[in-house]
Amino acid sequence: MHPHSFIPFSLLLHVYSVSAAQLSFEARSVKRTSHLQRRAGIAGQAIANNHNAEYMSNITLGGRTIPVMLDTGSSDLWVTGSVPGSTDTGKSTTLSYAVGQAAGDINTASLTFDNYTVDNQAYLLVTNTSSFSTDITTQGYEGLVGLGPNSGSVIRQKVGDASGDSMLNRIFQQNKTTQNYITFLLDRQGDPGNTITGQITISELVPGYENITSQTKMSVETVPGLTSSDQHWQLLSDKDKGVIGPDGQVIKTSSIVPKAPDGQLVAVYDSGFTFPQVPRAMSDSIYGCVQGAQYDTNEQLWLVPCSQMLNISFNFGGVNYPIHPLDTVSSDFNMTDSSGNPTCIGTFQPITAAFSLLGSYDMILGMNFLRNTYTLLDYGDFVDDSSNDRTAPFMQLLPLTDVNTAHNDFVQARLHGQDTTGSPSQALLPASQCQHSPESEEEKKQHYEEMVISRWPYILAGCLLFLIISIGLIVWRCCCRRRRRPKKSVLPAQNTTYAPLHDPNSTLSLQPLGDSYGGKQSYGDYDHGGYHNGR
């Protein structure tokens, strides 16, 4: 996808390609981040933040330090530029994202990340990044590392064996005495109350956040085996209260995932998405009742006044996760409304570019959600050949946003210290005056395709059942006809020549019944004396 337009970036879609609108805005560029190393007193690897739009860390590949985007929504590693000491495998491939592609040759080289080193790590050396439409090197990164399940690795599928495994799979395979998990914290720029330093760890916790282990272990929702390449970090929301809107009421939407329980939604957690993607009805419920809100049909997002404070929250595993109002309405992209006035972006966008044609998920919770949690991803048996951690994959989320503190942060950052959040201009409109964003013809087509494609097992089962019933009916009809057919008589029909044998005078005789015209005629009798004619 276009990494600097801040609609969904990563979510790798292997089976069905998805196009997306190219946004005309981008975050301010940052300086190169080659300085990102493990810092004294900081666990794990440092994470750099490009204006809340991209999060990056360093890998060392072939001795070269390379800043890469951290993407839990895909599973492959790609970089640009030269890599010393690398080996060309002779294979090439293309990685297709929600918007944009990365194509090149598959190479291998020694890799180090967070003090873990693996030899002959497979990666894609990308020589053409034109589909990303901007110079990625000016954005502070020179590649991307996928942190998703290994089943989603296109490189492994192309290589054909375990030598093409993802970076984390390789690390966990050779460190079999450790648990197969990572954790990460994302900081928030522009927040006067931010005290977080961006960090990512492997098989250890960030000091001060150890209580994440007491949070609910939420099982990862798995996809059917035939679509394993579409497996992501995804959870079910709490029943009948998954998302709480700015009016304090539950936003009611239904899931497109065939196996999802009633009243629950399937959410993907993806650090490669700047803006979360949610059902259109949910996005409308969050922003459609804001005074002065406009829906931009070109960019397919809501524009709202920057002074508007909106409190929303999500419920997973019985825990409420408030979203910081600075994350619900973003001022990072220098947008203007239809009148040319500065405005802000409603970050929880209608899901269009990465709509799940396979019906695997309902929403994608990107950076604007993840900044509000300390996140632990346990890969468990997602990892091949790991002797220690063979449990089912799970996630744990520690809420970080305090509603009262976040309110004060918003007042300082957006309202210049004067709390006007209770003024009439900030009140939500009554339901009868709320706006609803239009659904494009392409979206309608996608929804229809999803309904058919995602339910193919049920459609196939229905067709087989219909075929079985049809065959059964045919067999039943044939049997019924056979039972109803009259049995053949042992007596000759009336138009036959001879009557049955009888013994009127203790002799056998033949009695004529008549010809085919019904007339009676005697042909003679048969007795012990022989055959003779008589009248």
Coordinates of C-alpha atoms in Angstrom, one line a residue:
M1 CA 0.0 0.0 0.0
H2 CA 1.0 3.6 0.0
P3 CA 2.9 3.8 3.2
H4 CA 2.5 7.5 3.6
S5 CA -1.1 7.9 2.8
F6 CA -2.5 6.9 6.1
I7 CA -5.2 4.5 5.2
P8 CA -4.2 0.9 6.0
F9 CA -0.7 0.0 5.2
S10 CA 0.1 -3.6 5.7
L11 CA -2.5 -6.3 6.1
L12 CA -1.1 -8.7 3.6
L13 CA -3.8 -10.2 1.5
H14 CA -2.6 -13.3 -0.3
V15 CA -5.6 -14.7 -1.9
Y16 CA -7.5 -11.7 -3.2
S17 CA -5.8 -8.4 -4.0
V18 CA -7.5 -5.3 -2.7
S19 CA -7.1 -1.8 -4.2
A20 CA -7.4 1.4 -2.3
A21 CA -7.7 5.1 -2.8
Q22 CA -4.4 7.0 -2.7
L23 CA -4.6 9.7 -0.1
S24 CA -3.2 13.1 -1.0
F25 CA -1.8 13.9 2.4
E26 CA 1.1 12.5 4.3
A27 CA 2.9 12.9 7.6
R28 CA 5.8 15.2 8.0
S29 CA 9.0 13.4 7.2
V30 CA 11.6 12.6 9.8
K31 CA 15.3 12.2 10.0
R32 CA 16.9 8.9 9.3
T33 CA 16.8 6.6 12.3
S34 CA 20.0 4.7 12.2
H35 CA 20.6 5.7 15.8
L36 CA 18.0 3.3 17.1
Q37 CA 19.9 0.9 19.3
R38 CA 19.3 -0.8 22.6
R39 CA 19.6 2.0 25.2
A40 CA 20.9 1.7 28.7
G41 CA 18.1 0.8 31.1
I42 CA 15.7 0.1 28.2
A43 CA 14.5 -3.4 27.7
G44 CA 14.4 -4.8 24.2
Q45 CA 14.8 -2.6 21.1
A46 CA 13.9 1.1 20.8
I47 CA 11.0 2.1 18.6
A48 CA 11.0 5.4 16.7
N49 CA 7.8 7.3 16.0
N50 CA 7.2 9.3 12.7
H51 CA 4.4 11.7 13.8
N52 CA 2.1 8.9 15.0
A53 CA 2.0 7.5 11.4
E54 CA 4.8 4.9 11.3
Y55 CA 6.7 3.0 14.0
M56 CA 10.2 1.8 13.2
S57 CA 13.1 -0.1 14.7
N58 CA 16.5 -1.3 13.5
I59 CA 17.6 -4.6 12.2
T60 CA 21.2 -5.5 11.3
L61 CA 21.3 -7.4 8.0
G62 CA 24.6 -8.5 6.6
G63 CA 26.3 -6.1 8.9
R64 CA 24.3 -3.1 7.7
T65 CA 22.0 -1.3 10.1
I66 CA 18.6 -0.8 8.5
P67 CA 15.5 1.0 10.0
V68 CA 12.4 -1.0 9.2
M69 CA 8.7 -0.5 9.9
L70 CA 7.2 -2.9 12.5
D71 CA 4.2 -4.6 11.0
T72 CA 2.2 -7.2 13.0
G73 CA -0.2 -7.5 10.0
S74 CA 2.3 -9.3 7.6
S75 CA 5.0 -11.9 7.9
D76 CA 7.8 -11.1 5.5
L77 CA 11.0 -9.0 5.6
W78 CA 12.0 -6.6 2.8
V79 CA 14.6 -3.9 2.5
T80 CA 16.0 -1.6 -0.1
G81 CA 19.6 -0.8 -1.0
S82 CA 22.6 -3.2 -0.9
V83 CA 23.2 -5.8 1.8
P84 CA 26.8 -7.0 2.2
G85 CA 27.5 -10.7 2.2
S86 CA 24.0 -11.7 1.0
T87 CA 23.3 -14.7 -1.1
D88 CA 20.8 -14.7 -4.0
T89 CA 18.4 -17.7 -3.9
G90 CA 17.6 -17.4 -7.5
K91 CA 13.9 -16.9 -6.6
S92 CA 11.8 -13.7 -6.8
T93 CA 8.4 -12.7 -5.7
T94 CA 6.0 -9.8 -5.1
L95 CA 4.5 -8.9 -1.7
S96 CA 1.0 -7.3 -2.2
Y97 CA -0.3 -5.0 0.5
A98 CA -3.7 -3.3 0.8
V99 CA -2.2 -0.5 -1.3
G100 CA 1.1 -1.0 -3.1
Q101 CA 3.5 -3.8 -3.7
A102 CA 7.1 -4.7 -2.9
A103 CA 8.8 -6.8 -5.6
G104 CA 12.3 -8.2 -5.9
D105 CA 14.7 -11.1 -5.5
I106 CA 14.8 -13.3 -2.4
N107 CA 18.2 -13.2 -0.8
T108 CA 19.6 -14.5 2.5
A109 CA 22.0 -12.9 5.0
S110 CA 22.9 -12.9 8.7
L111 CA 20.3 -10.9 10.7
T112 CA 20.4 -9.5 14.2
F113 CA 17.4 -8.0 16.0
D114 CA 17.1 -7.2 19.7
N115 CA 20.4 -9.1 20.4
Y116 CA 19.1 -12.3 18.7
T117 CA 21.1 -13.4 15.6
V118 CA 20.0 -15.9 12.9
D119 CA 22.1 -17.0 9.9
N120 CA 20.8 -17.1 6.4
Q121 CA 17.6 -15.1 7.0
A122 CA 15.5 -15.0 3.9
Y123 CA 14.4 -11.5 2.8
L124 CA 13.2 -9.6 -0.3
L125 CA 15.7 -7.2 -1.8
V126 CA 13.3 -4.6 -3.3
T127 CA 14.7 -2.5 -6.2
N128 CA 11.4 -0.8 -7.3
T129 CA 9.3 1.1 -4.7
S130 CA 7.4 3.2 -7.2
S131 CA 4.0 1.8 -6.2
F132 CA 4.5 3.4 -2.8
S133 CA 4.3 6.8 -4.6
T134 CA 6.8 8.6 -2.3
D135 CA 10.4 8.2 -1.4
I136 CA 10.3 5.8 1.5
T137 CA 13.8 6.7 2.6
T138 CA 12.7 10.3 3.5
Q139 CA 10.1 8.8 5.9
G140 CA 12.8 7.3 8.1
Y141 CA 12.7 3.6 7.1
E142 CA 14.2 1.5 4.4
G143 CA 12.2 -1.7 4.7
L144 CA 9.5 -3.5 6.6
V145 CA 9.6 -6.5 8.9
G146 CA 6.5 -8.6 9.3
L147 CA 5.7 -9.8 12.8
G148 CA 2.6 -11.8 11.9
P149 CA 2.2 -15.6 12.0
N150 CA 4.6 -17.6 9.8
S151 CA 1.7 -19.1 7.8
G152 CA 1.3 -15.8 6.1
S153 CA 4.9 -15.7 4.7
V154 CA 4.9 -15.3 0.9
I155 CA 8.7 -15.8 0.9
R156 CA 8.4 -19.2 2.7
Q157 CA 5.8 -20.3 0.2
K158 CA 8.1 -19.2 -2.7
V159 CA 11.2 -20.8 -1.2
G160 CA 9.3 -24.0 -0.4
D161 CA 10.8 -25.0 2.9
A162 CA 11.7 -23.8 6.4
S163 CA 14.7 -21.8 5.1
G164 CA 12.2 -19.2 4.1
D165 CA 10.6 -18.8 7.5
S166 CA 9.9 -15.4 9.0
M167 CA 12.4 -13.6 11.2
L168 CA 10.6 -14.2 14.5
N169 CA 9.9 -17.9 13.6
R170 CA 13.7 -18.3 13.1
I171 CA 14.5 -16.6 16.4
F172 CA 12.0 -18.7 18.4
Q173 CA 13.1 -21.9 16.7
Q174 CA 16.7 -21.6 17.8
N175 CA 15.8 -20.3 21.3
K176 CA 13.7 -23.2 22.5
T177 CA 14.1 -22.5 26.2
T178 CA 12.2 -19.2 26.0
Q179 CA 8.5 -18.4 25.5
N180 CA 7.4 -17.5 22.0
Y181 CA 6.2 -14.0 22.7
I182 CA 6.9 -10.3 21.9
T183 CA 5.6 -7.2 23.6
F184 CA 5.6 -3.6 22.4
L185 CA 4.8 -0.1 23.6
L186 CA 4.0 2.8 21.2
D187 CA 4.5 6.4 22.3
R188 CA 2.2 9.3 21.3
Q189 CA 3.7 12.5 19.9
G190 CA 1.8 15.7 20.6
D191 CA 0.5 14.4 23.9
P192 CA 1.7 16.6 26.8
G193 CA 1.1 13.8 29.3
N194 CA 3.0 11.1 27.3
T195 CA 5.6 9.3 29.5
I196 CA 6.0 6.2 27.3
T197 CA 9.2 5.3 25.5
G198 CA 8.6 3.2 22.4
Q199 CA 10.0 -0.3 22.9
I200 CA 9.7 -3.8 21.5
T201 CA 10.9 -6.9 23.4
I202 CA 11.3 -10.6 22.6
S203 CA 10.6 -13.1 25.3
E204 CA 10.9 -10.5 28.1
L205 CA 8.7 -7.7 29.6
V206 CA 9.3 -4.0 29.7
P207 CA 10.1 -3.0 33.3
G208 CA 7.2 -1.4 35.1
Y209 CA 4.6 -3.2 33.0
E210 CA 4.9 -6.7 34.4
N211 CA 1.3 -6.7 35.5
I212 CA 0.3 -7.4 31.8
T213 CA 0.8 -11.1 32.7
S214 CA -2.3 -10.8 35.0
Q215 CA -4.5 -9.6 32.1
T216 CA -6.9 -12.0 30.4
K217 CA -5.3 -14.5 28.0
M218 CA -7.4 -14.0 25.0
S219 CA -7.3 -16.8 22.4
V220 CA -6.4 -15.8 18.9
E221 CA -9.3 -16.5 16.5
T222 CA -8.0 -18.9 13.8
V223 CA -9.1 -18.9 10.2
P224 CA -10.1 -22.1 8.3
G225 CA -7.1 -24.2 7.1
L226 CA -7.6 -23.4 3.5
T227 CA -7.2 -19.7 4.2
S228 CA -4.3 -20.0 6.7
S229 CA -2.3 -17.4 4.7
D230 CA -4.9 -14.9 5.9
Q231 CA -4.3 -15.7 9.6
H232 CA -3.6 -12.6 11.6
W233 CA -3.6 -11.5 15.3
Q234 CA -7.3 -11.4 15.8
L235 CA -9.7 -11.5 18.7
L236 CA -13.4 -11.5 19.4
S237 CA -14.9 -8.4 21.0
D238 CA -17.1 -8.8 24.1
K239 CA -20.6 -9.9 23.4
D240 CA -23.1 -7.1 22.8
K241 CA -20.8 -4.4 24.0
G242 CA -17.7 -4.5 21.7
V243 CA -17.5 -0.8 21.1
I244 CA -18.8 2.1 23.1
G245 CA -19.5 5.3 21.1
P246 CA -19.0 8.9 22.0
D247 CA -22.6 9.1 23.4
G248 CA -21.7 6.4 25.9
Q249 CA -23.9 3.8 24.1
V250 CA -22.9 0.5 22.5
I251 CA -22.5 0.8 18.8
K252 CA -24.5 -2.1 17.3
T253 CA -23.1 -3.7 14.2
S254 CA -23.2 -7.3 13.0
S255 CA -20.2 -9.4 12.0
I256 CA -19.4 -10.5 8.4
V257 CA -17.4 -13.5 9.7
P258 CA -19.5 -16.6 9.2
K259 CA -18.3 -18.3 12.4
A260 CA -18.4 -15.3 14.7
P261 CA -20.9 -15.6 17.6
D262 CA -23.9 -13.3 17.6
G263 CA -23.1 -9.9 19.0
Q264 CA -19.4 -10.2 18.6
L265 CA -16.9 -8.7 16.1
V266 CA -13.5 -10.1 14.9
A267 CA -10.8 -7.5 15.3
V268 CA -7.3 -7.7 13.7
Y269 CA -4.4 -6.0 15.6
D270 CA -2.1 -4.5 13.1
S271 CA 0.8 -2.1 13.9
G272 CA 1.2 -1.4 10.2
F273 CA -2.1 0.5 9.9
T274 CA -1.9 4.2 10.9
F275 CA -5.7 4.5 11.1
P276 CA -8.0 1.8 12.4
Q277 CA -10.5 0.3 9.9
V278 CA -14.0 -0.3 11.2
P279 CA -17.4 -1.1 9.7
R280 CA -18.9 1.9 8.0
A281 CA -21.9 2.0 10.3
M282 CA -19.4 2.2 13.3
S283 CA -17.4 5.0 11.8
D284 CA -20.6 6.9 11.1
S285 CA -21.7 6.4 14.7
I286 CA -18.5 7.9 16.0
Y287 CA -18.3 10.9 13.7
G288 CA -21.6 11.4 12.0
C289 CA -23.3 13.2 14.9
V290 CA -20.4 15.8 15.3
Q291 CA -21.4 19.3 14.5
G292 CA -19.5 20.5 11.5
A293 CA -18.3 17.0 10.5
Q294 CA -17.9 16.3 6.8
Y295 CA -17.3 13.1 4.9
D296 CA -14.6 13.3 2.2
T297 CA -15.8 10.9 -0.5
N298 CA -12.4 11.2 -2.3
E299 CA -10.3 10.2 0.7
Q300 CA -13.1 8.1 2.2
L301 CA -12.8 9.4 5.7
W302 CA -14.5 11.8 8.1
L303 CA -13.2 15.3 8.7
V304 CA -14.1 16.8 12.1
P305 CA -13.3 20.1 13.9
C306 CA -9.9 19.7 15.8
S307 CA -11.6 21.1 18.9
Q308 CA -14.0 18.2 19.1
M309 CA -13.2 15.7 22.0
L310 CA -14.7 12.3 21.4
N311 CA -14.4 9.5 24.0
I312 CA -14.8 5.9 22.7
S313 CA -13.7 2.6 24.1
F314 CA -13.4 -1.1 23.2
N315 CA -14.2 -4.2 25.3
F316 CA -12.1 -7.4 24.9
G317 CA -11.7 -10.2 27.4
G318 CA -14.0 -8.5 29.9
V319 CA -11.7 -5.4 30.1
N320 CA -12.5 -1.9 28.9
Y321 CA -9.9 -0.1 26.8
P322 CA -10.5 3.6 26.5
I323 CA -9.1 5.4 23.4
H324 CA -7.3 8.7 24.0
P325 CA -9.3 11.6 22.4
L326 CA -6.0 12.6 20.6
D327 CA -6.1 9.3 18.9
T328 CA -9.8 9.4 18.0
V329 CA -9.4 12.8 16.2
S330 CA -5.9 13.4 14.6
S331 CA -4.3 16.7 13.9
D332 CA -1.1 15.3 12.4
F333 CA -1.8 15.6 8.7
N334 CA -2.5 19.3 7.9
M335 CA -5.9 18.6 6.4
T336 CA -8.4 21.3 5.2
D337 CA -12.2 21.0 4.8
S338 CA -14.3 21.9 1.7
S339 CA -14.1 25.6 2.7
G340 CA -10.3 25.5 3.0
N341 CA -10.3 25.7 6.8
P342 CA -7.9 23.6 8.9
T343 CA -9.6 20.4 10.1
C344 CA -8.8 17.1 11.7
I345 CA -9.2 13.5 10.6
G346 CA -11.6 11.0 12.2
T347 CA -9.1 8.2 12.6
F348 CA -11.5 5.2 12.8
Q349 CA -12.2 5.0 9.1
P350 CA -14.8 3.0 7.2
I351 CA -13.1 -0.2 6.1
T352 CA -12.7 -0.1 2.3
A353 CA -9.1 -0.7 1.1
A354 CA -8.6 -3.8 3.3
F355 CA -12.1 -5.1 3.4
S356 CA -12.0 -8.8 4.0
L357 CA -13.3 -10.6 0.9
L358 CA -12.6 -13.9 2.7
G359 CA -14.8 -12.8 5.6
S360 CA -12.0 -13.3 8.1
Y361 CA -12.4 -10.1 10.2
D362 CA -14.6 -7.1 10.7
M363 CA -12.2 -4.4 11.7
I364 CA -8.4 -3.6 11.9
L365 CA -7.2 -1.9 15.0
G366 CA -4.0 0.0 14.0
M367 CA -1.7 2.4 15.7
N368 CA -4.4 4.7 17.0
F369 CA -5.8 1.8 19.1
L370 CA -2.5 0.2 19.9
R371 CA -1.0 3.4 21.5
N372 CA -3.6 2.8 24.2
T373 CA -2.3 -0.6 25.3
Y374 CA 0.8 -2.4 26.2
T375 CA 0.5 -5.5 23.9
L376 CA 1.8 -9.0 24.4
L377 CA 1.6 -11.5 21.4
D378 CA 2.3 -15.1 22.3
Y379 CA 2.9 -17.1 19.1
G380 CA 2.6 -20.5 20.9
D381 CA 2.3 -23.3 18.3
F382 CA 2.3 -20.8 15.4
V383 CA 6.0 -21.4 15.6
D384 CA 7.3 -24.6 14.0
D385 CA 9.8 -26.8 15.8
S386 CA 9.6 -25.0 19.2
S387 CA 10.0 -27.5 22.0
N388 CA 9.0 -25.2 25.0
D389 CA 6.0 -23.2 24.0
R390 CA 3.3 -25.4 22.4
T391 CA 0.2 -23.7 23.7
A392 CA -2.4 -22.1 21.5
P393 CA -1.5 -18.5 20.5
F394 CA -3.0 -15.8 22.7
M395 CA -2.9 -12.1 23.3
Q396 CA -2.8 -10.0 26.4
L397 CA -3.6 -6.2 26.4
L398 CA -2.9 -3.9 29.3
P399 CA -4.9 -0.7 29.2
L400 CA -2.8 2.5 29.4
T401 CA -5.2 5.4 28.9
D402 CA -6.8 7.0 32.0
V403 CA -9.9 8.9 30.9
N404 CA -9.4 11.9 33.2
T405 CA -5.8 12.3 32.4
A406 CA -6.5 12.0 28.7
H407 CA -9.2 14.8 29.0
N408 CA -6.6 17.1 30.5
D409 CA -4.1 16.2 27.8
F410 CA -6.7 17.1 25.1
V411 CA -7.5 20.4 26.7
Q412 CA -3.8 21.4 26.8
A413 CA -3.0 20.1 23.3
R414 CA -6.1 21.2 21.3
L415 CA -7.9 23.9 23.3
H416 CA -4.9 25.9 24.5
G417 CA -5.6 25.1 28.1
Q418 CA -9.3 26.4 28.1
D419 CA -11.7 23.6 28.6
T420 CA -14.6 24.2 26.2
T421 CA -15.6 20.5 25.8
G422 CA -18.9 21.2 27.6
S423 CA -20.0 24.0 25.4
P424 CA -23.1 23.7 23.2
S425 CA -20.9 23.7 20.0
Q426 CA -19.3 20.4 21.2
A427 CA -22.6 18.6 21.9
L428 CA -23.5 15.7 19.7
L429 CA -26.4 16.2 17.3
P430 CA -29.7 14.2 17.9
A431 CA -29.9 11.0 16.0
S432 CA -32.4 12.5 13.5
Q433 CA -29.7 15.0 12.4
C434 CA -26.8 12.7 12.2
Q435 CA -25.0 12.1 8.9
H436 CA -24.3 8.8 7.2
S437 CA -21.5 8.4 4.8
P438 CA -22.3 7.0 1.3
E439 CA -21.3 3.5 0.3
S440 CA -19.7 3.3 -3.1
E441 CA -20.7 0.9 -5.8
E442 CA -17.3 -0.8 -5.4
E443 CA -18.0 -1.4 -1.7
K444 CA -21.4 -2.9 -2.5
K445 CA -19.7 -5.2 -4.9
Q446 CA -17.2 -6.2 -2.3
H447 CA -19.9 -7.0 0.3
Y448 CA -21.6 -9.2 -2.2
E449 CA -18.4 -11.0 -3.1
E450 CA -17.6 -11.4 0.5
M451 CA -21.0 -12.9 1.2
V452 CA -20.4 -15.5 -1.5
I453 CA -16.7 -16.2 -1.0
S454 CA -16.6 -16.4 2.8
R455 CA -19.6 -18.7 2.9
W456 CA -18.3 -21.1 0.2
P457 CA -18.2 -24.1 2.6
Y458 CA -21.9 -23.6 3.4
I459 CA -22.8 -23.1 -0.2
L460 CA -20.8 -26.2 -1.1
A461 CA -22.5 -28.2 1.7
G462 CA -25.9 -26.9 0.5
C463 CA -25.2 -28.0 -3.1
L464 CA -24.1 -31.5 -1.9
L465 CA -27.2 -31.8 0.3
F466 CA -29.4 -30.8 -2.6
L467 CA -27.7 -33.3 -4.9
I468 CA -28.1 -36.1 -2.3
I469 CA -31.7 -35.2 -1.8
S470 CA -32.3 -35.2 -5.5
I471 CA -30.7 -38.6 -6.0
G472 CA -32.7 -39.9 -3.0
L473 CA -36.0 -38.7 -4.5
I474 CA -35.2 -40.3 -7.9
V475 CA -34.4 -43.6 -6.2
W476 CA -37.5 -43.4 -4.1
R477 CA -39.7 -42.7 -7.2
C478 CA -38.2 -45.7 -9.0
C479 CA -38.8 -48.0 -6.0
C480 CA -42.4 -46.7 -5.7
R481 CA -43.1 -47.4 -9.4
R482 CA -41.7 -50.8 -9.1
R483 CA -43.9 -51.6 -6.1
R484 CA -47.1 -50.3 -7.9
R485 CA -46.5 -52.2 -11.2
P486 CA -49.1 -55.2 -11.4
K487 CA -47.6 -58.7 -11.2
K488 CA -47.7 -60.7 -14.4
S489 CA -50.6 -63.2 -14.3
V490 CA -49.9 -66.9 -14.7
L491 CA -53.1 -67.0 -16.7
P492 CA -53.0 -66.3 -20.5
A493 CA -54.7 -63.2 -21.6
Q494 CA -58.2 -63.4 -23.0
N495 CA -57.1 -63.1 -26.6
T496 CA -54.9 -66.2 -26.4
T497 CA -55.8 -69.3 -28.3
Y498 CA -56.1 -71.9 -25.5
A499 CA -57.9 -71.9 -22.2
P500 CA -56.2 -73.3 -19.1
L501 CA -56.1 -77.0 -18.7
H502 CA -59.2 -78.6 -16.9
D503 CA -60.7 -82.1 -16.4
P504 CA -64.5 -82.1 -16.9
N505 CA -64.7 -85.9 -17.5
S506 CA -61.5 -87.0 -15.9
T507 CA -59.8 -86.2 -19.1
L508 CA -57.7 -83.3 -20.1
S509 CA -59.2 -80.9 -22.7
L510 CA -58.4 -77.6 -24.3
Q511 CA -61.3 -75.1 -24.4
P512 CA -61.1 -72.2 -26.9
L513 CA -61.7 -68.7 -25.5
G514 CA -62.1 -67.0 -28.8
D515 CA -60.1 -65.0 -31.2
S516 CA -59.0 -61.4 -31.0
Y517 CA -62.3 -60.2 -32.2
G518 CA -64.2 -61.6 -29.3
G519 CA -66.0 -64.5 -31.2
K520 CA -66.1 -67.9 -29.7
Q521 CA -64.7 -70.9 -31.6
S522 CA -64.1 -74.6 -30.7
Y523 CA -60.9 -76.2 -31.8
G524 CA -61.4 -79.6 -30.2
D525 CA -60.7 -81.5 -27.1
Y526 CA -57.6 -83.3 -26.0
D527 CA -58.0 -86.6 -24.2
H528 CA -56.2 -89.7 -23.5
G529 CA -57.3 -91.0 -26.9
G530 CA -55.5 -88.3 -28.7
Y531 CA -56.4 -85.1 -30.6
H532 CA -59.6 -84.9 -32.8
N533 CA -61.8 -82.3 -34.3
G534 CA -65.5 -82.1 -33.5
R535 CA -68.4 -79.7 -33.3

